[in-house]
Amino acid sequence: MIENNKIYDANSVDQFIRSRVKRSGSSFFWAMRLMSPQKRNAIYSVYAFCREVDDIADGNAKEFQKRNKLSNWRTEIESIYQAKPNTLLGQSLMPAVNSYKLVKQDFMDLLDGMEMDIGNSLQIPDLPELWIYCDRVACSVGRLSNSIFELDRETGNKLAKSLGTALQLTNILRDVHEDYTRGHIYLPNSLLIEHGINPNKINIDID
């Protein structure tokens, strides 16, 4: 993230978030296009932010570099809520924050989740920690999205919790082998031990 305090024109902002979302190759891009222009731009901006921080967590930079980049985004989120964004992506998020009353803590929760992922190894110790992880990396995104969809906060939070957790658990189960090879075990140690599995000796045959 480059901080430059430059004010970009609306067309540049729109082109940036559209290209960022389209470049991700996600099928969400086409679904988002069906939304009204204001909602579409808002959800594009949130999605672009999610991709940005996820790419940091999954990238090849050293751990301290990743932490620095995520720290910069914490600063940028604070700046957005002070109406002083320093980046093009930050500027694109500000109308969404203002129009749909996006909650700052939801952005911070997502960044907390990304920080859990950036080390060379990760072992989730128990179910409560797994629920925290799911809330941070998935449910937080649901809460932001549901605000843009203009669901009332209570209904939106319940939906984000159930759907976000379900989707994240699906991702974890799908990627058990791949995650294990990079030192990340999201299945709780306590649950593995309960079922007679040594968390340090998981051997998965995917053939």
XYZ file of C-alpha atoms in Angstrom:
207
model
C 0.000 0.000 0.000
C 1.404 3.366 -1.032
C 0.307 6.360 0.975
C 0.177 9.448 -1.189
C -2.774 11.566 0.003
C -3.788 12.099 -3.628
C -7.452 12.774 -4.354
C -8.603 10.687 -7.309
C -11.526 11.573 -9.548
C -14.645 9.406 -9.354
C -14.011 7.813 -12.751
C -10.533 6.657 -11.718
C -11.942 5.189 -8.517
C -14.701 3.323 -10.385
C -12.280 1.942 -12.961
C -9.857 0.829 -10.272
C -12.312 -1.163 -8.175
C -13.987 -2.672 -11.241
C -10.664 -3.866 -12.679
C -9.507 -5.127 -9.272
C -12.607 -7.269 -8.837
C -12.633 -8.495 -12.442
C -8.921 -9.365 -12.286
C -9.577 -11.696 -9.358
C -11.404 -14.050 -11.731
C -14.206 -14.591 -9.225
C -17.689 -15.449 -10.447
C -18.898 -12.926 -7.859
C -18.019 -10.204 -10.362
C -20.921 -11.135 -12.621
C -23.388 -11.460 -9.759
C -22.338 -8.068 -8.402
C -23.044 -6.446 -11.765
C -26.759 -7.126 -11.250
C -26.868 -4.757 -8.282
C -27.785 -1.080 -8.467
C -24.783 1.147 -9.328
C -24.380 2.494 -5.787
C -24.588 -0.919 -4.137
C -22.413 -2.452 -6.849
C -19.621 0.056 -6.316
C -19.861 -0.420 -2.563
C -19.634 -4.204 -2.748
C -16.848 -3.952 -5.346
C -14.877 -1.815 -2.908
C -15.361 -4.209 -0.001
C -14.467 -7.170 -2.203
C -11.358 -5.378 -3.490
C -10.274 -4.713 0.096
C -10.803 -8.372 1.004
C -8.727 -9.482 -1.984
C -6.000 -6.988 -1.116
C -5.504 -8.168 2.459
C -5.965 -11.835 1.545
C -3.247 -11.494 -1.096
C -0.963 -10.043 1.574
C -1.597 -12.995 3.884
C -1.119 -15.560 1.102
C 1.827 -13.836 -0.570
C 5.504 -14.765 -0.562
C 6.755 -11.821 1.477
C 8.463 -12.382 4.815
C 6.240 -12.482 7.873
C 7.394 -9.110 9.211
C 6.697 -7.526 5.822
C 3.181 -8.949 5.810
C 2.576 -7.642 9.318
C 3.785 -4.204 8.265
C 1.442 -4.180 5.273
C -1.521 -5.231 7.386
C -0.585 -2.595 9.949
C -0.625 -0.010 7.159
C -4.137 -1.096 6.293
C -5.219 -0.680 9.904
C -3.961 2.882 9.671
C -5.775 3.377 6.374
C -9.070 2.100 7.814
C -8.726 4.618 10.638
C -8.044 7.310 8.029
C -11.146 6.351 6.055
C -13.310 6.823 9.140
C -11.733 10.252 9.579
C -12.585 11.063 5.928
C -8.871 11.204 5.076
C -8.081 8.115 2.959
C -4.536 7.899 1.631
C -5.025 5.320 -1.112
C -7.175 4.765 -4.163
C -8.780 1.726 -2.544
C -9.347 3.682 0.642
C -11.025 6.444 -1.331
C -13.270 3.885 -3.025
C -14.327 2.495 0.362
C -15.287 5.825 1.899
C -18.638 6.268 0.058
C -19.614 2.719 1.043
C -18.674 3.377 4.664
C -20.720 6.567 4.715
C -23.741 5.388 2.717
C -24.213 2.022 4.399
C -22.805 2.729 7.858
C -20.181 0.004 7.582
C -18.794 -0.840 11.008
C -15.085 -0.169 11.424
C -14.608 -3.159 13.724
C -15.670 -5.512 10.924
C -12.706 -4.326 8.844
C -10.430 -4.693 11.859
C -11.769 -8.191 12.554
C -10.872 -9.218 9.008
C -7.360 -7.840 9.461
C -7.083 -9.777 12.743
C -8.002 -12.926 10.819
C -5.380 -12.243 8.168
C -2.776 -11.838 10.914
C -3.646 -15.283 12.253
C -2.786 -16.706 8.831
C 0.531 -15.074 8.002
C 2.912 -17.173 10.091
C 4.800 -20.185 8.745
C 2.705 -22.437 10.959
C -0.698 -22.343 12.576
C -2.485 -24.832 14.779
C -5.990 -24.080 15.994
C -6.045 -25.412 19.581
C -9.767 -25.844 20.177
C -13.270 -25.165 18.890
C -13.630 -21.705 20.492
C -10.491 -20.579 18.647
C -11.840 -22.045 15.407
C -15.068 -20.057 15.797
C -13.010 -16.901 16.383
C -11.000 -17.595 13.236
C -14.144 -18.180 11.159
C -15.714 -15.009 12.513
C -12.693 -12.931 11.615
C -11.954 -14.199 8.115
C -15.485 -14.951 6.903
C -18.302 -13.645 9.094
C -16.780 -10.159 9.149
C -17.081 -10.026 5.356
C -20.694 -11.146 5.629
C -21.461 -8.383 8.113
C -19.992 -5.759 5.780
C -21.858 -7.185 2.789
C -25.177 -7.423 4.613
C -24.906 -3.769 5.586
C -24.656 -2.930 1.886
C -27.618 -5.219 1.177
C -29.396 -3.108 3.827
C -30.435 -5.961 6.060
C -31.122 -4.846 9.597
C -28.050 -5.349 11.768
C -29.479 -8.146 13.918
C -30.707 -10.201 10.960
C -27.566 -9.490 8.959
C -25.278 -10.543 11.799
C -27.132 -13.824 12.314
C -26.959 -14.596 8.597
C -23.284 -13.633 8.414
C -22.463 -15.882 11.355
C -24.240 -18.970 10.045
C -23.346 -18.633 6.370
C -19.830 -17.298 6.937
C -18.980 -20.099 9.351
C -20.425 -22.747 7.023
C -18.471 -21.457 4.029
C -15.219 -21.204 5.980
C -15.576 -24.716 7.400
C -16.169 -25.947 3.844
C -12.954 -24.232 2.729
C -11.043 -25.765 5.634
C -12.277 -29.283 4.882
C -11.589 -28.869 1.169
C -8.017 -27.692 1.732
C -6.921 -29.884 4.667
C -4.049 -31.481 2.751
C -2.844 -28.292 1.068
C -2.959 -26.357 4.337
C -1.139 -29.127 6.197
C 1.725 -29.100 3.693
C 2.331 -25.425 4.494
C 2.138 -25.952 8.245
C -1.416 -24.769 8.835
C -3.844 -27.021 10.704
C -7.276 -25.479 11.106
C -8.947 -28.618 12.474
C -8.814 -28.069 16.256
C -6.094 -30.020 18.058
C -8.504 -30.920 20.849
C -10.946 -32.443 18.347
C -8.228 -34.386 16.536
C -6.885 -35.811 19.802
C -10.405 -36.704 20.915
C -10.694 -38.874 17.799
C -7.274 -40.489 18.194
C -5.434 -38.376 15.621
C -2.000 -36.949 16.380
C -2.135 -33.328 15.132
C 1.591 -33.470 14.351
C 1.352 -36.630 12.288
C -1.598 -36.103 10.008
C -1.066 -38.192 6.889
C -3.598 -37.588 4.165
C -3.606 -39.647 1.002
C -5.309 -37.603 -1.690
C -4.701 -40.064 -4.520
